[in-house]
GROMACS .gro file of C-alpha atoms in nm:
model
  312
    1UNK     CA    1   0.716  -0.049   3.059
    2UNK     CA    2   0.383   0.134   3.205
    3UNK     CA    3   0.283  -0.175   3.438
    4UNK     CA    4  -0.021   0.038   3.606
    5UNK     CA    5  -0.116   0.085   3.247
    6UNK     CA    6  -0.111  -0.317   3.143
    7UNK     CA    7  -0.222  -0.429   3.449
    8UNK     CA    8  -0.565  -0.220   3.410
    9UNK     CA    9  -0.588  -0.300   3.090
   10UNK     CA   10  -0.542  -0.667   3.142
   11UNK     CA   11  -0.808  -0.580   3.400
   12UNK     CA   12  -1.063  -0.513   3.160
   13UNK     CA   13  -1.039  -0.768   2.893
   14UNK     CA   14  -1.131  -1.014   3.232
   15UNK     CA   15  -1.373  -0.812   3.308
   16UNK     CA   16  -1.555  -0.787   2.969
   17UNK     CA   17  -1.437  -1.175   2.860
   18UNK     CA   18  -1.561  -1.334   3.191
   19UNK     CA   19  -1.848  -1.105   3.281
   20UNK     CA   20  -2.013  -0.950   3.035
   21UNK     CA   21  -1.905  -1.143   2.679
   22UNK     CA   22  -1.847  -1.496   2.778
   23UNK     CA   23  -1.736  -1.724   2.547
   24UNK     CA   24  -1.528  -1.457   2.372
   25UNK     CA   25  -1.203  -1.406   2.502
   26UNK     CA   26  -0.992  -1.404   2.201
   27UNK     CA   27  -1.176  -1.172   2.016
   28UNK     CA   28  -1.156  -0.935   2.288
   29UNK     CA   29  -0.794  -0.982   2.334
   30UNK     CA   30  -0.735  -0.906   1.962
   31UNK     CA   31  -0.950  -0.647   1.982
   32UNK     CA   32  -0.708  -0.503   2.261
   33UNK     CA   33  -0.387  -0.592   2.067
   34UNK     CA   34  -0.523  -0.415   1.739
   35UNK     CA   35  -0.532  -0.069   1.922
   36UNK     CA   36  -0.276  -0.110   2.109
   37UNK     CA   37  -0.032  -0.168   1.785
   38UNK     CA   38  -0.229   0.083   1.572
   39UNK     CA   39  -0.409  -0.088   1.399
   40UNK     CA   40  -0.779  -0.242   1.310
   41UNK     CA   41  -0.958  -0.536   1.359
   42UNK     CA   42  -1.237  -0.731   1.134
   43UNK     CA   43  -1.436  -0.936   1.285
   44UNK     CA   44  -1.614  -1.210   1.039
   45UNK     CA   45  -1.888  -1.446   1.128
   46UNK     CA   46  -2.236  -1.521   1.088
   47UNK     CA   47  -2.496  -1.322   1.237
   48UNK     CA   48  -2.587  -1.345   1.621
   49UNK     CA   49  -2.305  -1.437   1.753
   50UNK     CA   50  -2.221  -1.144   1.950
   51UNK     CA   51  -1.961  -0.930   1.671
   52UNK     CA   52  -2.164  -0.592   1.739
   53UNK     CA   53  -2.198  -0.668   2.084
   54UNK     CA   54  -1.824  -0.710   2.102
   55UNK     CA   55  -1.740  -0.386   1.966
   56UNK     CA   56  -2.021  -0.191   2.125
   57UNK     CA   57  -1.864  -0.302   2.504
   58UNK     CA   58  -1.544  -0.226   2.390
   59UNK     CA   59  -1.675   0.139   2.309
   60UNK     CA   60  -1.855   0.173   2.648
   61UNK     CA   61  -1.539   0.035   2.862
   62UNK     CA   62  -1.253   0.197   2.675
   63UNK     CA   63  -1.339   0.531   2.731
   64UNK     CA   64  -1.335   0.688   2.394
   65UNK     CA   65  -1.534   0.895   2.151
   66UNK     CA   66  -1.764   0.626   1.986
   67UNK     CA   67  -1.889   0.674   1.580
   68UNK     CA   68  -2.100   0.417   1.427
   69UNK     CA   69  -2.114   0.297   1.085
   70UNK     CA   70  -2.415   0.072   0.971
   71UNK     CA   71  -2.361  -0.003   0.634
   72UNK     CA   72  -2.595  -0.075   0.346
   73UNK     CA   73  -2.617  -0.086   0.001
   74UNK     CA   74  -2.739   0.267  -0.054
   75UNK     CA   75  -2.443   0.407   0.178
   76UNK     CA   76  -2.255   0.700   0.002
   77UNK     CA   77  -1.894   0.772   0.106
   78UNK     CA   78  -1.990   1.122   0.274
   79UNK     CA   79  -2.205   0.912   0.504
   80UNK     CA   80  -1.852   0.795   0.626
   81UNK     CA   81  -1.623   1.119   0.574
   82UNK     CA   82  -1.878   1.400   0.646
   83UNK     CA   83  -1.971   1.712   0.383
   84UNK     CA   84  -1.964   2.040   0.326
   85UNK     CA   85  -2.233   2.246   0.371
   86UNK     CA   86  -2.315   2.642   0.251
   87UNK     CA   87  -2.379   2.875   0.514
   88UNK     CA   88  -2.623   3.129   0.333
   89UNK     CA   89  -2.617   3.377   0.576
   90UNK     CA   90  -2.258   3.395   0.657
   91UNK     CA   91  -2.188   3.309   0.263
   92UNK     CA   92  -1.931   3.019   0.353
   93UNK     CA   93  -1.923   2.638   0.363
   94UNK     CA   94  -1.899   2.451   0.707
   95UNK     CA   95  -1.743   2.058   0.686
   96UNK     CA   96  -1.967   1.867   0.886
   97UNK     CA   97  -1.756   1.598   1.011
   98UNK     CA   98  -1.924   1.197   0.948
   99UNK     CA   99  -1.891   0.890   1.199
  100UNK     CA  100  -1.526   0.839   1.091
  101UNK     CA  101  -1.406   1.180   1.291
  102UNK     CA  102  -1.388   0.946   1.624
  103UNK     CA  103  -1.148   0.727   1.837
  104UNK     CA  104  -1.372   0.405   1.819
  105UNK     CA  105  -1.580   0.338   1.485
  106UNK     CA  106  -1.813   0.079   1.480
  107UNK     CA  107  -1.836  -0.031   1.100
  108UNK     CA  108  -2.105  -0.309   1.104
  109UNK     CA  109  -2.147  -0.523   0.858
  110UNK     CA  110  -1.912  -0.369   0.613
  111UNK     CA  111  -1.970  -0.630   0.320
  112UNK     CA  112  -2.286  -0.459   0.287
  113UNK     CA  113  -2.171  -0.134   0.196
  114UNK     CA  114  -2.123  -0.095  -0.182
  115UNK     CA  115  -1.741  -0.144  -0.334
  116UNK     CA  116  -1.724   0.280  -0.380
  117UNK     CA  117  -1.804   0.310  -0.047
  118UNK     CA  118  -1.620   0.071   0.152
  119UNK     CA  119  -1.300   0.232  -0.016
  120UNK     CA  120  -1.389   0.539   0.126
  121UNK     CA  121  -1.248   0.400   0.454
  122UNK     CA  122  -0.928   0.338   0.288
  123UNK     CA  123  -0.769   0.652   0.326
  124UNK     CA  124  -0.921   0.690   0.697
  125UNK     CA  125  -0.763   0.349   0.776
  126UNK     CA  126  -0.440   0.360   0.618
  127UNK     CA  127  -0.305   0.707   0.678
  128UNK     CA  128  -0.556   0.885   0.992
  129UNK     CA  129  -0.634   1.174   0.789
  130UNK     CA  130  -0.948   1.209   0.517
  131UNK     CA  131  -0.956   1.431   0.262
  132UNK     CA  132  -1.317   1.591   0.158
  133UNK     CA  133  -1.357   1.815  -0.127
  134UNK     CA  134  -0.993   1.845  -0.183
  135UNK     CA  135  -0.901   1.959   0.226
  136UNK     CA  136  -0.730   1.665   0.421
  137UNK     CA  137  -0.853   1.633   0.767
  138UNK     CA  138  -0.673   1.437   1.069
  139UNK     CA  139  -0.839   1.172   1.260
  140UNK     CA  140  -0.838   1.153   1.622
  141UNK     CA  141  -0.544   0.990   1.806
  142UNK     CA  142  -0.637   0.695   1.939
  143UNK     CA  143  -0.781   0.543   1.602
  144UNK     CA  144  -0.947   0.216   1.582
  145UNK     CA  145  -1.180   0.051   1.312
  146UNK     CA  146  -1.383  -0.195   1.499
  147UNK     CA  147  -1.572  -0.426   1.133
  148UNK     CA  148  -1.815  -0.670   1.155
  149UNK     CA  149  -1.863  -0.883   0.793
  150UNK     CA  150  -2.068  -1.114   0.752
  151UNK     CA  151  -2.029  -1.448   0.523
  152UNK     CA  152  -1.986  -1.354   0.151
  153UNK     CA  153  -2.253  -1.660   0.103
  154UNK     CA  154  -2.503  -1.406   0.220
  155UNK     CA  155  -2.758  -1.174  -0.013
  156UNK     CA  156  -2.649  -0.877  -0.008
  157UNK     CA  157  -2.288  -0.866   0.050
  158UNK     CA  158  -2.030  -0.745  -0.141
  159UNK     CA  159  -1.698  -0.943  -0.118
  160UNK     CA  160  -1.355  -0.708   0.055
  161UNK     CA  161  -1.092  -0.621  -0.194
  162UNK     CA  162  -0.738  -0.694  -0.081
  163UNK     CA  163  -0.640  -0.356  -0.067
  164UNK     CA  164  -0.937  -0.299   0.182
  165UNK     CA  165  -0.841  -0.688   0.375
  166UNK     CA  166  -0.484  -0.518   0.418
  167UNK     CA  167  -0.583  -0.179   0.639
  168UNK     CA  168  -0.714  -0.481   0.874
  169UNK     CA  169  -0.413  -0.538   1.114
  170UNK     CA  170  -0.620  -0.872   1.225
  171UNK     CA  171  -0.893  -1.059   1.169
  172UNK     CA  172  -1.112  -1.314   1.381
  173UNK     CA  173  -1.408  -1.527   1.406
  174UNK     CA  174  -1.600  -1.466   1.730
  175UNK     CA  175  -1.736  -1.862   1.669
  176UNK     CA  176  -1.967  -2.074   1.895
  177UNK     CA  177  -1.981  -2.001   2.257
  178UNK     CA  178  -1.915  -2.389   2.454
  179UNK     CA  179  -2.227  -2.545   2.587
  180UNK     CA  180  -2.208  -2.470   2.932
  181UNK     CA  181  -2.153  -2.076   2.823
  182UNK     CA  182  -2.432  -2.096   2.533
  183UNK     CA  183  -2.728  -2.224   2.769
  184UNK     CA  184  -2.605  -1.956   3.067
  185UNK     CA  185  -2.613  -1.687   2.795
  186UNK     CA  186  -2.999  -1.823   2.679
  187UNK     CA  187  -3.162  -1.840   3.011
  188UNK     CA  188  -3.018  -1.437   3.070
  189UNK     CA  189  -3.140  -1.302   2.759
  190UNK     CA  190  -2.961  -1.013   2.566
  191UNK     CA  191  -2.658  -0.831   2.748
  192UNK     CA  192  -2.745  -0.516   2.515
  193UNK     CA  193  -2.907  -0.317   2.795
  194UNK     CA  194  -2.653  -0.411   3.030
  195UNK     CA  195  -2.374  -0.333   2.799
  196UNK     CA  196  -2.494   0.017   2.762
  197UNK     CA  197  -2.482   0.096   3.129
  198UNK     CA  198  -2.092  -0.047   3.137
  199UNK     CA  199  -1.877   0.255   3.297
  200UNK     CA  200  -1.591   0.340   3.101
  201UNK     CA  201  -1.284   0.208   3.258
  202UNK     CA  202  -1.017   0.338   3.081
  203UNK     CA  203  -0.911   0.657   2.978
  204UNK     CA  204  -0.766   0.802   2.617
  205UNK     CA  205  -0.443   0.969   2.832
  206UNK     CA  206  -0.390   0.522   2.968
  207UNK     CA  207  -0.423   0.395   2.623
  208UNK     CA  208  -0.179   0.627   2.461
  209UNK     CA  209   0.037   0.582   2.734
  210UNK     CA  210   0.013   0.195   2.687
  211UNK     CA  211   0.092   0.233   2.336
  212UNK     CA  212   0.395   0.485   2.366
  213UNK     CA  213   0.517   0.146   2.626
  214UNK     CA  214   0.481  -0.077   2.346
  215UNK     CA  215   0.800   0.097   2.127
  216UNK     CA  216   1.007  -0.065   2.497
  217UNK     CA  217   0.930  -0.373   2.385
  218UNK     CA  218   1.198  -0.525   2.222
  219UNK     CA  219   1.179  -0.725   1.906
  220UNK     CA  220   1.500  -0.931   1.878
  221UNK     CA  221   1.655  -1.084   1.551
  222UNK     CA  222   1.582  -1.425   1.550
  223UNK     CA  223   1.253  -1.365   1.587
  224UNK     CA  224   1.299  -1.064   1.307
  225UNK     CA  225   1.436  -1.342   1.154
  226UNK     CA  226   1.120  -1.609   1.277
  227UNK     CA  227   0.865  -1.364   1.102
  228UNK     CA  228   1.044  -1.276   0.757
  229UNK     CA  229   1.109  -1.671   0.736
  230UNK     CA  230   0.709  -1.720   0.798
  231UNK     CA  231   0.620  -1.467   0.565
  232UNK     CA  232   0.843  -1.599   0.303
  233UNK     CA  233   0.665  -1.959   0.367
  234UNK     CA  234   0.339  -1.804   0.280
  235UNK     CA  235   0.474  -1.642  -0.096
  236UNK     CA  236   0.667  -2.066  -0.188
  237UNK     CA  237   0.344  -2.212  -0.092
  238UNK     CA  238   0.200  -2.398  -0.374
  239UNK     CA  239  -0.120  -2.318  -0.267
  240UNK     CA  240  -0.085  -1.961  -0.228
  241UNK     CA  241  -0.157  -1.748  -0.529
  242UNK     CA  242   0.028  -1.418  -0.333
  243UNK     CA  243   0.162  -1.428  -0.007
  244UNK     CA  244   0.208  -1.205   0.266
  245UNK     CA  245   0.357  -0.866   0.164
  246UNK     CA  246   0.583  -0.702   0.390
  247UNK     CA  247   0.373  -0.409   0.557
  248UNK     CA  248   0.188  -0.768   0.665
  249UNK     CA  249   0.521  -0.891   0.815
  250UNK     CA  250   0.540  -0.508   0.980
  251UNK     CA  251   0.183  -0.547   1.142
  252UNK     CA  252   0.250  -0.870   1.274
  253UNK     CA  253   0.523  -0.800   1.455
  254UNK     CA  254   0.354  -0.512   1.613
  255UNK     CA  255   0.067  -0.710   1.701
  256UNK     CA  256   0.334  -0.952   1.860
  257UNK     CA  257   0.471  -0.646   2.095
  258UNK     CA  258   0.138  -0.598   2.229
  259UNK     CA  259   0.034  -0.961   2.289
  260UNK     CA  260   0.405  -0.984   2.476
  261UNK     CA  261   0.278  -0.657   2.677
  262UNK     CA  262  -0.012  -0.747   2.776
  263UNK     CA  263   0.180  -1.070   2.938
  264UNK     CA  264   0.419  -0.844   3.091
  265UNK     CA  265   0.713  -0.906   2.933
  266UNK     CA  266   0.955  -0.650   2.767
  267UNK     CA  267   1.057  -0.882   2.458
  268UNK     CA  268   0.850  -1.098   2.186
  269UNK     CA  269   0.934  -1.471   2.205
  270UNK     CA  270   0.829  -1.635   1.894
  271UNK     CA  271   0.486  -1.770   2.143
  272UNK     CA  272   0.436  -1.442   2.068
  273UNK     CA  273   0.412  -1.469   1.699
  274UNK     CA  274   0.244  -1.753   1.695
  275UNK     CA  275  -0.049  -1.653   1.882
  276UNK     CA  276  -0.150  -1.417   1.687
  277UNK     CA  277  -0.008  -1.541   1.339
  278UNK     CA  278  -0.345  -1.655   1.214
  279UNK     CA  279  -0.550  -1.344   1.314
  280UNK     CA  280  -0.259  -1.101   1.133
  281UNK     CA  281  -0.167  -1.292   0.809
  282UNK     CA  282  -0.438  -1.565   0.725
  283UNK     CA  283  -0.715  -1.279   0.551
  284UNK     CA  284  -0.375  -1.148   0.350
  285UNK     CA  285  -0.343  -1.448   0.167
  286UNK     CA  286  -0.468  -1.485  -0.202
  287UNK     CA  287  -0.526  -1.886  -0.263
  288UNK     CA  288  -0.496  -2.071  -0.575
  289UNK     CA  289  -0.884  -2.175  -0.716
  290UNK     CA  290  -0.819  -2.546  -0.692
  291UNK     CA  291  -0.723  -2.481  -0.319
  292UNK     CA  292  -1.048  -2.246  -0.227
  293UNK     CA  293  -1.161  -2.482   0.007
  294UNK     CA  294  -0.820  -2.521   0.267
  295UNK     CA  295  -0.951  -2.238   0.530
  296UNK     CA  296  -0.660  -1.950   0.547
  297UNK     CA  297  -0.622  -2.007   0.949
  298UNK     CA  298  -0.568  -2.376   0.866
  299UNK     CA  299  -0.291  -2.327   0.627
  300UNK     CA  300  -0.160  -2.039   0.820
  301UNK     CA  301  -0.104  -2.307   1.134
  302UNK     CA  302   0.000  -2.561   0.880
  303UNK     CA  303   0.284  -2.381   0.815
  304UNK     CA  304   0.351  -2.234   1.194
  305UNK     CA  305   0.377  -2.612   1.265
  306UNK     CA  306   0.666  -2.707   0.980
  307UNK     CA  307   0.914  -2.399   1.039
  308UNK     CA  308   1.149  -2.444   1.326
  309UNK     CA  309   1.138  -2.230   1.635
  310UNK     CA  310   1.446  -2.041   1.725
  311UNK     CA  311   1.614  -2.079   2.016
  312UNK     CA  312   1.658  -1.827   2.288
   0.00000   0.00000   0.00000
């Protein structure tokens, strides 16, 4: 296991969580786990509570080429993927590559895009590679797909399909900061400016190398055994419409490697799993009408809760 790795990395999600985005620990740690297993993150909350804030420390800190994404509803697809363009005098197109062509892409407030475009991230999300005007072009290595979505309540936004829900590896609330945090974070004002002086203090060749570490991590059958019998919960729930499929069962027990690396250990324990559970496999589920109102986390823990833990 790359321990110089972890332990700077742990380094910096107490740096950022405790210094400069108080209050939002968990988010930050998902954040972390989500590129670390190769995945994405969505983070979904109401406005001014610190999502884009989140993700534009995380760009600053990590170290990494940094694309941003604000969406609207007049936002075409080559916005995301980049065009072509015709060279007159040299009598040849040049692809101009878009936001997506980076390690770290802010997409903010994603709901907002239109349905045509959001999908355009599909590909991008899925696979690390776009293809423009029939030529497939390879993302950059690390890839990460930092979204902000705001409540579907709100004018203007234009509910996620599942298929788009799915390319998220996890998704998270950012939520009320306590008291004591919330009235420290009023009387100082806006961290923007100081955000945007934050020194980056990792480096791309320390995050690959963290993630290469994460394949040492050993995922043992009972819990193997812990997440297929979770997943299959989530499909015989009555109040589950279409439970979680299995490249969700495959994500979460990625994101369980990197929560049990960035706590040092070399195996997932099924504390593991279950921290991070509700953040992988709660915006996969499709509930039943008459059951719209149960929150997805809730139910998600419900059933954490009833299946017994195996034993080491």
């Amino acid at each position: 296991m790359a321990l110089a790795e972890r332990d700077h990395i742990v380094s910096v999600i107490d740096t950022l969580a405790n210094r400069h985005l108080q209050g939002k620990v968990r988010a930050v740690r998902l954040a972390i786990i989500a590129l670390l297993s190769g995945g994405h993150i969505l983070l979904e909350d109401i406005p001014g509570l610190g999502k884009t804030t989140l993700a534009l420390a995380l760009a600053r800190v990590l170290g990494l080429s940094f694309g941003r994404i604000q969406c609207t509803s007049d936002l075409l697809p080559s916005d995301i993927t980049g065009l072509s363009i015709y060279r007159r005098e040299e009598h040849r197109f040049e692809f101009l590559p878009g936001p997506i062509f980076n390690n770290l892409v802010l997409v903010d407030e994603i709901n907002r895009a239109m349905p045509k475009t959001q999908s355009a991230l599909l590909e991008a999300m899925g696979e690390r590679r776009v293809t423009v005007e029939g030529t497939t072009h390879v993302l950059p290595e690390p890839f990460l797909v930092i979204a902000t979505q705001n409540p579907v309540e709100q004018i203007g936004t234009f509910p996620l399909p599942e298929s788009q829900l799915d390319r998220f590896s996890l998704c998270t609330g950012i939520g009320y900061p306590p008291a004591a945090v919330e009235k420290a974070i009023i009387g100082g004002g806006s961290v923007r400016d100081q955000i945007g002086r934050l020194p980056a203090l990792l480096s791309r060749d320390q995050i690959l190398a963290a993630r290469a570490a994460l394949r040492d991590v050993h995922l043992g059958e009972k819990v193997i055994d812990y997440i297929y019998a979770l997943t299959l919960a989530t499909r015989e729930h009555p109040a589950v419409l279409a439970g979680v499929s299995t490249r969700g069962a495959i994500t979460l027990g990625e994101a369980a490697r990197a929560a049990a690396y960035l706590d040092g250990r070399a195996f997932v324990t099924p504390e593991d799993v279950k921290q991070v559970a509700p953040a992988a496999l709660a915006h996969r589920l499709i509930v039943r009408p008459e059951h719209e109102s149960l929150p997805k986390e809730e139910l998600l823990r419900l059933l954490l809760n009833e299946l017994p833990v195996p034993r080491a």
